[in-house]
Amino acid sequence: MARRIDVTGADGVRLAAWEFGDPPKTGSDPAEHAAGNTSVLLLHGLMGRASHWAPTARWLSGRYRAVALDQRGHGRSDKPAQASFTRDAYVDDTEAALEQLGLGPTVLIGHAMGALTAWQLAAKRPDLVRGVIICDMRASALGAASQREWAQWFKAWPLPFATLADVRKWFGEDDPWVERPNPARGEFYAEVMAESPDGWRPVFDPDQMLRSRETWVYNAHWEELAQVRCPTLVVRGLDGELGRAEAQEMVRVLPRGQYAEVADAGHLVHYDQPEAWRTAIEPFLAALRAG
C-alpha cells in the first residue's frame, strides 16, 4: 500500500506524493522520520505517474523512506489550465516536495523527463541531493522535428478507447510510431487512462504534455549535468532512446558519473525489465549506503 501525502508546489499547485512502506509514527515529524532512514524520491517521465514506480518503491521501502511524486499535470496532482509547465516549475516543485516531506538529502531516481528534473535540481541544490539515478534521458537537444512528431503522435491516438484492453492493444501492438510489439508498453499506458462517460481517456491533458516538453527539447542540458557533484548513475535500455555513445559521454561529463545498461529493455527500462533494472541500480545504491 502507498500512503498519499499532498504537498504544495512552487506556485501553489497541489501535488500528490505517495509514500511506500511503513508510515512515520503517530505524532512524529517527517524530518525526524527521514533522519533515521535514507530517503529516495522517484520522479516519473512525461505522461507517467507515481504508480509506475510502485514495484521499485516497494523494493526500496525496506531500506529507505521511499516516496514517488505525481508531478504537475500528471496522475493525481493538479492540472490547472493556466499553470506553468517550464523546467523551473518542475524543478521547484521537486525542491518544495523534498523540503515539505523532510526528505533531503535524498537519492533522486528519475525516468526520462523526471531524470532531467533530478539532475537539474541536484545542480541547483546540492545540499538536498546525495545521489542521482538517470534512467534513459538524453542530455542533447532533440529539436523541432521531435516536437512535431510528438504533436502528430498525440493526434493519432484513437480516443476515446472503448476498453482498457483496447488501450493495451493499441499502445502495445498497433501504435504506428513503435517498431515492434511491447506488452509492457501497453500496460504502462493503461495505467494513465481513466474511464469517462464516452470511454477511456488519459488522466493528463496532451496539450499540457506538449507544453512541458517544449521547454526542454530545443536545448541541450550538458552544462547542468556537469554541475552535478554527487554520485550519479546513468542507466540505459539497450533498445531505449539514450544511445550508448551519448550515455558514456554523459558519464564522462559528470564529475562522479557511473554507467549501467539493461538488456532487452526499451525506453521504459524499469517497466520493461524490473528485475534487471533493480540489479543494475543496486550496487550504486549499496555504495551510497556505505557512505
Backbone as numpy.savetxt, mean C-alpha at the origin, in Angstrom:
# Nx Ny Nz CAx CAy CAz Cx Cy Cz
-9.39 -11.20 13.60 -10.23 -10.00 13.60 -9.35 -8.75 13.60
-9.85 -7.69 13.00 -9.17 -6.41 13.00 -10.05 -5.38 13.68
-9.44 -4.54 14.49 -10.16 -3.51 15.21 -10.01 -2.19 14.49
-11.13 -1.54 14.19 -11.09 -0.27 13.46 -10.82 0.88 14.43
-9.89 1.76 14.01 -9.60 2.98 14.76 -9.63 4.13 13.76
-10.49 5.10 13.97 -10.55 6.24 13.07 -9.52 7.28 13.48
-8.81 7.80 12.49 -7.85 8.88 12.72 -8.20 10.02 11.77
-7.64 11.17 12.03 -7.95 12.36 11.24 -6.76 12.73 10.37
-7.00 12.81 9.07 -5.96 13.18 8.14 -5.58 14.63 8.25
-4.58 15.02 7.47 -3.99 16.35 7.60 -5.00 17.47 7.37
-5.97 17.29 6.50 -6.95 18.34 6.22 -8.34 17.96 6.71
-8.41 17.14 7.75 -9.68 16.79 8.35 -10.36 15.58 7.76
-9.76 14.92 6.77 -10.35 13.72 6.17 -10.29 12.57 7.19
-11.41 11.90 7.40 -11.44 10.78 8.33 -10.87 9.55 7.66
-9.91 8.92 8.34 -9.23 7.75 7.80 -9.50 6.55 8.71
-9.77 5.40 8.10 -9.99 4.17 8.85 -8.70 3.39 8.93
-8.22 3.16 10.16 -7.05 2.32 10.40 -7.54 1.02 11.03
-6.85 -0.07 10.73 -7.28 -1.39 11.20 -6.12 -2.05 11.92
-6.32 -2.31 13.21 -5.28 -2.93 14.02 -5.55 -4.42 14.15
-4.53 -5.21 13.87 -4.62 -6.66 13.93 -3.95 -7.15 15.20
-4.42 -8.27 15.72 -3.83 -8.81 16.93 -4.49 -8.27 18.17
-3.83 -8.43 19.32 -4.39 -8.02 20.60 -4.47 -6.51 20.70
-5.62 -5.96 21.12 -5.75 -4.52 21.30 -5.04 -4.07 22.57
-4.81 -2.77 22.72 -4.21 -2.27 23.96 -5.11 -2.60 25.15
-4.51 -2.72 26.32 -5.29 -2.96 27.53 -6.20 -1.79 27.81
-7.34 -2.07 28.42 -8.31 -1.02 28.73 -7.66 0.11 29.52
-7.85 1.33 29.04 -7.31 2.48 29.73 -5.88 2.81 29.41
-5.21 1.98 28.61 -3.81 2.25 28.30 -3.68 3.25 27.16
-2.56 3.93 27.14 -2.30 4.91 26.10 -1.72 4.20 24.88
-2.17 4.54 23.65 -1.63 3.87 22.46 -0.11 3.96 22.36
0.45 5.08 22.79 1.90 5.23 22.72 2.60 4.25 23.67
2.00 4.03 24.85 2.58 3.07 25.78 2.48 1.66 25.23
1.35 1.37 24.57 1.19 0.04 23.95 2.26 -0.17 22.87
2.49 0.86 22.08 3.47 0.74 20.99 4.89 0.63 21.52
5.14 1.26 22.69 6.51 1.29 23.20 7.03 -0.11 23.48
6.16 -1.02 23.91 6.59 -2.37 24.19 6.46 -3.30 23.02
6.04 -2.79 21.90 5.79 -3.59 20.71 6.32 -2.85 19.50
7.30 -3.38 18.81 7.71 -2.78 17.55 6.50 -2.72 16.64
6.29 -1.60 15.98 5.08 -1.43 15.19 5.36 -1.51 13.69
4.31 -1.86 12.96 4.35 -1.91 11.51 3.09 -1.22 10.99
3.25 -0.32 10.02 2.11 0.29 9.35 2.14 -0.12 7.90
1.02 -0.70 7.43 0.94 -1.22 6.06 0.10 -0.28 5.20
0.64 0.07 4.04 0.01 1.02 3.12 -0.27 0.34 1.78
-1.55 0.24 1.43 -1.94 -0.39 0.16 -1.62 0.52 -1.02
-1.77 -0.01 -2.20 -1.54 0.75 -3.41 -2.81 1.41 -3.92
-2.70 2.08 -5.06 -3.84 2.74 -5.69 -4.95 1.72 -5.93
-6.18 2.08 -5.54 -7.38 1.25 -5.65 -7.45 0.14 -4.61
-6.41 -0.01 -3.80 -6.40 -1.07 -2.79 -7.16 -0.68 -1.55
-7.04 -1.52 -0.52 -7.63 -1.22 0.77 -6.86 -1.99 1.84
-7.06 -1.62 3.09 -6.32 -2.23 4.18 -6.50 -3.73 4.23
-7.69 -4.22 3.87 -7.96 -5.66 3.97 -7.07 -6.48 3.07
-6.50 -5.87 2.02 -5.56 -6.60 1.17 -4.32 -7.04 1.94
-4.05 -6.37 3.05 -2.89 -6.70 3.87 -3.21 -7.70 4.97
-4.45 -8.16 5.08 -4.86 -8.97 6.23 -3.96 -10.18 6.48
-3.64 -11.00 5.48 -2.77 -12.15 5.77 -1.39 -11.74 6.29
-0.82 -10.69 5.69 0.48 -10.21 6.16 0.37 -9.65 7.56
-0.68 -8.86 7.82 -0.83 -8.23 9.13 -1.06 -9.26 10.23
-1.84 -10.29 9.94 -2.05 -11.33 10.95 -0.75 -12.05 11.26
0.04 -12.32 10.22 1.33 -12.98 10.41 2.26 -12.11 11.26
2.21 -10.80 11.06 3.08 -9.89 11.78 2.61 -9.63 13.21
1.32 -9.78 13.46 0.74 -9.30 14.72 1.27 -10.02 15.95
1.86 -11.22 15.79 2.43 -11.90 16.94 3.69 -11.25 17.47
4.37 -10.46 16.61 5.64 -9.85 17.00 5.62 -8.33 16.93
4.59 -7.78 16.31 4.52 -6.34 16.12 3.12 -5.83 16.44
3.04 -4.55 16.69 1.74 -3.90 16.66 1.46 -3.60 15.18
0.58 -4.38 14.58 0.37 -4.33 13.12 -0.91 -3.56 12.79
-0.76 -2.49 12.03 -1.88 -1.64 11.64 -1.84 -1.43 10.13
-3.00 -1.54 9.50 -3.13 -1.25 8.07 -4.06 -0.06 7.91
-3.74 0.82 6.99 -4.49 2.07 6.83 -5.25 2.08 5.50
-6.54 2.41 5.58 -7.28 2.75 4.37 -6.93 4.19 4.04
-6.23 4.42 2.94 -5.83 5.77 2.60 -7.02 6.57 2.04
-6.87 7.86 2.03 -7.98 8.72 1.58 -8.50 8.29 0.22
-9.81 8.29 0.08 -10.43 7.88 -1.17 -10.54 6.38 -1.34
-10.09 5.61 -0.36 -10.03 4.15 -0.47 -10.76 3.50 0.71
-11.19 2.25 0.49 -11.73 1.44 1.58 -12.84 2.14 2.34
-12.71 2.16 3.68 -13.72 2.79 4.55 -13.37 4.23 4.92
-12.30 4.75 4.36 -11.93 6.14 4.65 -12.79 7.09 3.82
-12.79 8.36 4.23 -13.61 9.36 3.55 -13.17 9.55 2.11
-14.14 9.95 1.28 -13.90 10.18 -0.14 -14.55 11.50 -0.56
-14.28 12.59 0.15 -14.93 13.87 -0.19 -14.57 14.34 -1.58
-15.56 14.86 -2.27 -15.37 15.25 -3.67 -14.29 16.32 -3.83
-14.19 17.22 -2.86 -13.25 18.33 -2.99 -11.93 18.08 -2.27
-11.70 16.87 -1.80 -10.46 16.58 -1.07 -9.24 16.67 -1.98
-8.11 16.93 -1.37 -6.86 16.94 -2.10 -6.34 15.52 -2.25
-5.82 15.21 -3.42 -5.24 13.89 -3.65 -3.78 14.02 -4.12
-3.12 15.02 -3.58 -1.71 15.24 -3.91 -0.83 14.26 -3.14
0.44 14.20 -3.54 1.41 13.41 -2.80 1.52 13.89 -1.35
1.54 15.22 -1.18 1.63 15.76 0.18 0.46 15.31 1.04
-0.73 15.23 0.45 -1.90 14.82 1.23 -1.75 13.40 1.73
-1.31 12.50 0.85 -1.13 11.10 1.26 -0.02 10.96 2.31
1.07 11.67 2.12 2.18 11.60 3.07 1.77 12.19 4.41
1.09 13.33 4.38 0.66 13.97 5.62 -0.36 13.11 6.37
-1.23 12.42 5.63 -2.18 11.50 6.27 -1.44 10.42 7.04
-0.43 9.84 6.42 0.31 8.76 7.06 1.06 9.27 8.28
1.64 10.44 8.15 2.31 11.07 9.29 1.33 11.28 10.44
0.13 11.79 10.12 -0.88 12.02 11.16 -1.32 10.71 11.80
-1.48 9.66 11.00 -1.89 8.37 11.54 -0.84 7.82 12.50
0.43 7.90 12.12 1.50 7.42 12.99 1.49 8.15 14.32
1.32 9.45 14.28 1.37 10.24 15.50 0.14 10.00 16.37
-1.04 9.94 15.76 -2.26 9.74 16.55 -2.34 8.34 17.15
-1.79 7.35 16.46 -1.82 5.98 16.96 -0.61 5.65 17.83
0.33 6.56 17.93 1.51 6.32 18.74 2.38 5.20 18.21
2.52 5.12 16.89 3.23 4.00 16.27 4.72 4.26 16.05
5.11 5.52 15.97 6.49 5.79 15.60 7.49 5.57 16.72
8.74 5.24 16.39 9.21 4.93 15.03 8.74 3.54 14.59
8.29 3.47 13.36 7.65 2.26 12.86 8.37 1.70 11.64
7.98 0.51 11.24 8.38 -0.06 9.96 7.23 0.18 8.99
7.50 0.85 7.90 6.48 1.10 6.88 6.61 0.05 5.78
5.50 -0.63 5.50 5.46 -1.60 4.40 4.43 -1.09 3.39
4.89 -0.79 2.20 3.98 -0.21 1.21 4.01 -0.96 -0.10
2.84 -1.07 -0.71 2.72 -1.66 -2.05 2.43 -0.55 -3.05
3.20 -0.51 -4.14 2.95 0.43 -5.24 2.87 1.86 -4.71
1.76 2.56 -4.93 1.63 3.94 -4.45 1.89 4.04 -2.97
1.46 3.04 -2.20 1.72 3.04 -0.76 3.20 2.99 -0.44
3.99 2.34 -1.30 5.44 2.30 -1.11 6.05 3.67 -1.36
5.55 4.38 -2.37 6.03 5.73 -2.62 5.74 6.62 -1.42
4.54 6.52 -0.88 4.20 7.28 0.32 5.15 6.93 1.46
5.47 5.65 1.60 6.35 5.21 2.68 7.73 5.84 2.56
8.33 5.81 1.36 9.68 6.36 1.29 9.69 7.88 1.31
8.61 8.51 0.83 8.55 9.97 0.93 8.41 10.41 2.39
7.62 9.67 3.19 7.51 10.01 4.60 8.81 9.73 5.33
9.47 8.63 4.99 10.75 8.30 5.63 11.78 9.40 5.37
11.75 9.98 4.17 12.67 11.08 3.85 12.30 12.34 4.62
11.00 12.57 4.79 10.52 13.78 5.46 10.66 13.70 6.97
10.32 12.53 7.54 10.29 12.37 9.01 11.06 11.12 9.42
12.39 11.18 9.34 13.18 10.00 9.72 12.98 9.57 11.16
12.52 10.49 12.01 12.29 10.14 13.41 11.09 9.21 13.59
10.21 9.16 12.59 9.01 8.33 12.69 9.17 6.96 12.05
10.26 6.74 11.31 10.39 5.52 10.50 11.72 4.83 10.79
11.64 3.56 11.18 12.87 2.81 11.47 13.24 1.82 10.37
12.33 1.61 9.42 12.60 0.73 8.30 11.50 0.85 7.27
11.82 0.55 6.01 10.84 0.64 4.92 10.95 -0.61 4.05
9.79 -1.14 3.66 9.75 -2.20 2.65 8.96 -1.67 1.46
9.62 -1.63 0.32 9.03 -1.13 -0.93 8.62 -2.33 -1.77
7.34 -2.47 -2.02 6.85 -3.60 -2.80 6.41 -3.14 -4.19
7.20 -3.49 -5.19 6.88 -3.28 -6.62 6.42 -1.87 -6.96
7.27 -0.89 -6.64 7.01 0.50 -7.01 8.22 1.09 -7.69
8.01 1.73 -8.82 9.10 2.32 -9.58 9.43 3.72 -9.08
10.71 4.09 -9.18 11.15 5.44 -8.82 11.18 6.35 -10.04
11.16 5.78 -11.24 11.22 6.57 -12.46 9.84 7.11 -12.82
9.83 8.14 -13.66 8.57 8.70 -14.14 7.92 7.75 -15.14
6.58 7.64 -15.08 5.86 6.76 -15.99 5.34 7.51 -17.21
5.06 8.80 -17.06 4.73 9.63 -18.22 3.25 9.73 -18.57
2.98 10.62 -19.53 1.61 10.92 -19.93 0.93 9.73 -20.59
1.67 8.93 -21.35 1.06 7.78 -22.02 0.49 6.80 -21.01
1.19 6.61 -19.92 0.71 5.72 -18.88 -0.59 6.22 -18.28
-0.68 7.52 -18.04 -1.91 8.09 -17.47 -3.08 7.95 -18.44
-2.82 8.15 -19.73 -3.88 7.98 -20.73 -4.36 6.53 -20.77
-3.44 5.60 -20.68 -3.81 4.18 -20.69 -4.70 3.83 -19.50
-4.38 4.39 -18.35 -5.20 4.13 -17.16 -6.60 4.71 -17.33
-6.71 5.90 -17.89 -8.03 6.50 -18.12 -8.85 5.63 -19.07
-8.22 5.11 -20.11 -8.91 4.22 -21.05 -9.30 2.91 -20.38
-8.43 2.40 -19.51 -8.71 1.16 -18.81 -9.94 1.30 -17.93
-10.03 2.38 -17.18 -11.20 2.59 -16.32 -12.48 2.63 -17.17
-12.41 3.27 -18.32 -13.60 3.35 -19.18 -14.01 1.99 -19.72
-13.06 1.04 -19.79 -13.35 -0.30 -20.32 -14.04 -1.21 -19.30
-14.06 -0.84 -18.04 -14.69 -1.69 -17.03 -16.18 -1.85 -17.34
-16.69 -3.05 -17.40 -18.11 -3.26 -17.72 -19.01 -3.07 -16.50
-19.06 -1.83 -16.00 -19.85 -1.52 -14.80 -21.31 -1.30 -15.14
-22.21 -1.70 -14.23 -21.93 -2.45 -13.00 -21.76 -3.93 -13.30
-21.02 -4.63 -12.45 -20.93 -6.08 -12.55 -22.17 -6.70 -11.92
-22.71 -7.72 -12.55 -23.93 -8.34 -12.02 -23.65 -9.09 -10.72
-22.51 -9.77 -10.64 -22.17 -10.56 -9.46 -20.68 -10.43 -9.16
-20.29 -10.86 -7.97 -18.86 -10.88 -7.64 -18.12 -11.89 -8.50
-18.81 -12.95 -8.90 -18.18 -13.92 -9.80 -17.81 -13.25 -11.12
-18.65 -12.33 -11.58 -18.33 -11.59 -12.80 -17.11 -10.69 -12.60
-17.00 -10.10 -11.42 -15.83 -9.28 -11.10 -14.57 -10.14 -11.18
-14.60 -11.28 -10.50 -13.43 -12.16 -10.48 -13.04 -12.61 -11.88
-14.04 -12.93 -12.71 -13.77 -13.42 -14.05 -13.18 -12.32 -14.92
-13.74 -11.12 -14.84 -13.27 -10.06 -15.74 -11.84 -9.66 -15.40
-11.57 -9.40 -14.13 -10.23 -8.95 -13.75 -9.23 -10.10 -13.75
-9.71 -11.31 -13.52 -8.80 -12.44 -13.47 -8.56 -13.11 -14.80
-9.50 -12.94 -15.77 -9.38 -13.66 -17.04 -9.60 -12.79 -18.28
-10.60 -11.88 -18.22 -11.06 -11.22 -19.43 -10.50 -9.82 -19.67
-9.87 -9.22 -18.67 -9.36 -7.85 -18.78 -8.39 -7.76 -19.97
-8.72 -6.96 -21.00 -7.85 -6.90 -22.18 -6.50 -6.25 -21.93
-6.34 -5.59 -20.77 -5.07 -4.95 -20.44 -4.09 -5.90 -19.76
-4.51 -7.15 -19.55 -3.67 -8.11 -18.85 -3.30 -9.23 -19.82
-2.02 -9.62 -19.81 -1.54 -10.59 -20.79 -1.99 -12.01 -20.51
-2.09 -12.40 -19.24 -2.44 -13.78 -18.94 -3.37 -13.85 -17.75
-4.18 -14.90 -17.64 -5.13 -15.02 -16.52 -4.41 -15.06 -15.18
-5.07 -14.47 -14.17 -4.51 -14.45 -12.82 -5.66 -14.44 -11.82
-6.04 -15.61 -11.28 -7.16 -15.67 -10.33 -6.96 -14.77 -9.12
-5.71 -14.62 -8.64 -5.46 -13.76 -7.49 -5.85 -12.32 -7.79
-5.63 -11.90 -9.04 -6.00 -10.54 -9.44 -7.52 -10.37 -9.38
-8.26 -11.39 -9.80 -9.71 -11.34 -9.72 -10.17 -11.20 -8.28
-9.55 -11.93 -7.36 -9.91 -11.84 -5.94 -9.56 -10.47 -5.39
-8.42 -9.94 -5.81 -7.98 -8.62 -5.36 -9.05 -7.57 -5.67
-9.56 -7.59 -6.89 -10.55 -6.58 -7.28 -11.93 -6.87 -6.70
-12.22 -8.12 -6.43 -13.49 -8.43 -5.78 -13.56 -7.78 -4.40
-12.41 -7.63 -3.75 -12.37 -7.02 -2.41 -12.64 -5.53 -2.43
-12.53 -4.89 -3.59 -12.76 -3.45 -3.63 -14.08 -3.12 -4.32
-14.99 -4.08 -4.35 -16.32 -3.86 -4.90 -17.36 -3.89 -3.78
-18.41 -3.12 -3.97 -19.52 -3.10 -3.02 -20.83 -3.19 -3.81
-21.81 -3.84 -3.23 -23.09 -4.02 -3.91 -23.90 -2.73 -3.87
-24.42 -2.35 -5.01 -25.28 -1.17 -5.14 -26.61 -1.62 -5.74
-27.62 -0.76 -5.82 -28.93 -1.19 -6.34 -28.87 -1.81 -7.73
-27.91 -1.38 -8.57 -27.86 -1.91 -9.94 -26.76 -2.93 -10.17
-26.03 -3.33 -9.10 -24.97 -4.31 -9.27 -23.76 -3.96 -8.42
-22.62 -4.49 -8.78 -21.39 -4.31 -8.01 -20.51 -3.24 -8.64
-20.11 -2.27 -7.82 -19.29 -1.16 -8.27 -18.11 -0.96 -7.31
-17.04 -0.30 -7.76 -15.89 -0.10 -6.87 -16.23 0.80 -5.70
-15.57 0.57 -4.58 -15.79 1.39 -3.39 -15.11 2.75 -3.53
-14.28 2.92 -4.56 -13.59 4.18 -4.81 -14.17 4.85 -6.05
-13.86 6.12 -6.21 -14.25 6.88 -7.38 -13.08 6.83 -8.38
-13.28 6.24 -9.56 -12.17 6.17 -10.52 -11.55 7.53 -10.84
-12.37 8.59 -10.86 -11.81 9.92 -11.13 -10.84 10.34 -10.03
-11.16 10.00 -8.78 -10.25 10.31 -7.68 -8.97 9.49 -7.78
-9.08 8.27 -8.29 -7.88 7.47 -8.48 -6.97 8.09 -9.54
-7.55 8.58 -10.62 -6.75 9.23 -11.66 -6.13 10.52 -11.14
-6.88 11.26 -10.32 -6.34 12.49 -9.72 -5.18 12.16 -8.79
-5.30 11.06 -8.05 -4.21 10.63 -7.18 -2.98 10.27 -8.00
-3.21 9.55 -9.06 -2.10 9.03 -9.86 -1.37 10.14 -10.61
-2.11 11.13 -11.08 -1.48 12.17 -11.89 -0.51 13.03 -11.08
-0.55 12.93 -9.76 0.37 13.71 -8.93 1.73 13.05 -8.79
1.89 11.80 -9.31 3.21 11.18 -9.22 3.72 10.54 -10.51
2.85 10.29 -11.50 3.33 9.56 -12.69 4.22 10.39 -13.60
4.11 11.73 -13.52 4.89 12.57 -14.42 6.29 12.87 -13.89
6.56 12.52 -12.64 7.83 12.87 -12.01 8.59 11.63 -11.57
9.90 11.73 -11.57 10.74 10.69 -10.98 10.88 10.97 -9.49
11.23 9.94 -8.73 11.26 10.07 -7.27 12.58 9.57 -6.68
13.64 9.69 -7.47 14.95 9.25 -7.03 15.50 10.12 -5.91
15.23 11.41 -5.98 15.79 12.33 -4.98 15.29 11.99 -3.58
13.96 11.77 -3.46 13.42 11.39 -2.14 13.96 10.04 -1.70
14.13 9.13 -2.66 14.64 7.80 -2.33 16.04 7.91 -1.71
16.86 8.77 -2.27 18.23 8.94 -1.77 18.27 9.55 -0.38
17.16 10.16 0.04 17.11 10.79 1.35 16.63 9.85 2.46
16.29 8.61 2.10 15.81 7.65 3.09 17.02 7.03 3.78
17.22 7.33 5.05 18.42 6.92 5.77 18.25 5.60 6.52
17.04 5.15 6.71 16.82 3.92 7.46 17.00 2.70 6.54
17.18 1.50 7.09 17.25 0.30 6.26 16.00 0.18 5.39
16.19 -0.16 4.12 15.07 -0.22 3.17 15.23 -1.45 2.28
14.17 -2.20 2.17 14.16 -3.41 1.33 13.29 -3.16 0.10
13.85 -3.36 -1.08 13.11 -3.24 -2.34 12.75 -4.66 -2.80
11.44 -4.92 -2.90 10.95 -6.25 -3.29 10.21 -6.12 -4.62
10.53 -7.02 -5.54 9.81 -7.01 -6.82 9.32 -8.42 -7.13
8.16 -8.49 -7.82 7.73 -9.74 -8.41 8.43 -9.90 -9.75
8.82 -11.11 -10.08 9.56 -11.31 -11.33 8.75 -10.90 -12.55
7.42 -10.96 -12.44 6.55 -10.54 -13.54 5.82 -9.25 -13.22
6.36 -8.47 -12.29 5.71 -7.24 -11.87 6.05 -6.05 -12.75
5.73 -4.86 -12.26 5.95 -3.64 -13.02 7.34 -3.05 -12.79
7.96 -3.43 -11.69 9.30 -2.95 -11.39 10.34 -3.91 -11.97
11.10 -3.45 -12.94 12.10 -4.30 -13.56 13.31 -4.51 -12.66
14.07 -5.57 -12.95 15.23 -5.90 -12.10 16.29 -4.79 -12.14
16.57 -4.26 -13.32 17.60 -3.23 -13.41 17.23 -1.99 -12.61
15.97 -1.56 -12.72 15.55 -0.38 -11.96 15.53 -0.67 -10.47
15.08 -1.86 -10.09 15.06 -2.23 -8.67 16.48 -2.20 -8.09
17.44 -2.73 -8.83 18.80 -2.75 -8.33 19.42 -1.36 -8.29
18.99 -0.50 -9.22 19.44 0.89 -9.16 18.84 1.60 -7.94
17.60 1.28 -7.62 16.98 1.85 -6.41 17.77 1.44 -5.17
18.19 0.17 -5.12 18.98 -0.31 -3.99 20.31 0.44 -3.93
20.91 0.69 -5.09 22.19 1.41 -5.12 22.02 2.84 -4.61
20.91 3.49 -5.00 20.67 4.88 -4.61 20.36 4.99 -3.12
19.65 4.01 -2.59 19.31 4.03 -1.17 20.57 3.92 -0.31
20.73 4.76 0.69 21.92 4.66 1.55 22.05 3.31 2.25
20.91 2.67 2.58 20.96 1.38 3.28 19.98 0.41 2.60
20.11 0.30 1.29 19.16 -0.50 0.52 19.51 -1.98 0.45
18.47 -2.79 0.36 18.60 -4.23 0.17 17.59 -4.66 -0.90
17.80 -5.86 -1.43 16.99 -6.31 -2.57 16.46 -7.72 -2.34
15.22 -7.94 -2.78 14.63 -9.29 -2.76 13.64 -9.38 -3.92
13.47 -10.58 -4.43 12.49 -10.78 -5.50 11.69 -12.05 -5.22
10.48 -12.07 -5.78 9.56 -13.18 -5.55 9.21 -13.80 -6.89
9.50 -15.08 -7.05 9.22 -15.78 -8.30 7.71 -16.00 -8.47
7.29 -16.11 -9.73 5.89 -16.41 -10.06 4.92 -15.40 -9.47
5.37 -14.16 -9.34 4.52 -13.10 -8.81 4.49 -11.94 -9.79
3.32 -11.33 -9.92 3.19 -10.13 -10.73 3.25 -8.90 -9.85
2.53 -7.87 -10.23 2.55 -6.61 -9.49 2.00 -6.79 -8.08
1.01 -7.66 -7.92 0.38 -7.87 -6.61 1.17 -8.93 -5.83
2.41 -8.62 -5.55 3.35 -9.61 -5.01 2.81 -10.29 -3.77
2.39 -9.50 -2.79 1.94 -10.05 -1.51 0.62 -10.80 -1.64
-0.11 -10.53 -2.70 -1.40 -11.19 -2.94 -1.23 -12.42 -3.82
-0.31 -12.34 -4.78 -0.05 -13.47 -5.69 0.60 -14.65 -4.96
1.62 -14.34 -4.17 2.46 -15.37 -3.54 2.69 -15.03 -2.07
1.66 -15.16 -1.23 1.80 -14.70 0.15 2.89 -15.39 0.94
3.08 -16.70 0.76 4.12 -17.39 1.52 5.51 -16.96 1.06
5.72 -16.87 -0.25 7.02 -16.43 -0.77 7.29 -14.97 -0.39
6.25 -14.17 -0.36 6.38 -12.78 0.08 6.87 -12.70 1.52
6.28 -13.50 2.40 6.70 -13.50 3.80 8.14 -13.99 3.94
8.49 -15.00 3.16 9.86 -15.50 3.18 10.85 -14.42 2.74
10.45 -13.61 1.77 11.33 -12.57 1.23 11.58 -11.45 2.24
10.58 -11.10 3.04 10.73 -9.95 3.93 11.16 -10.32 5.35
11.04 -11.60 5.73 11.35 -11.99 7.10 12.80 -11.71 7.51
13.82 -12.03 6.68 15.19 -11.72 7.11 15.42 -10.22 7.38
14.83 -9.38 6.55 14.96 -7.94 6.75 14.32 -7.52 8.07
13.12 -8.01 8.34 12.44 -7.67 9.59 13.19 -8.22 10.79
13.73 -9.42 10.67 14.48 -10.02 11.77 15.70 -9.16 12.10
16.37 -8.66 11.07 17.55 -7.81 11.28 17.16 -6.51 11.98
16.01 -5.94 11.62 15.54 -4.73 12.29 15.24 -5.01 13.76
14.61 -6.16 14.03 14.29 -6.52 15.41 15.56 -6.69 16.23
16.60 -7.20 15.59 17.85 -7.43 16.30 18.63 -6.13 16.56
18.13 -5.04 15.96 18.74 -3.74 16.24 19.84 -3.35 15.31
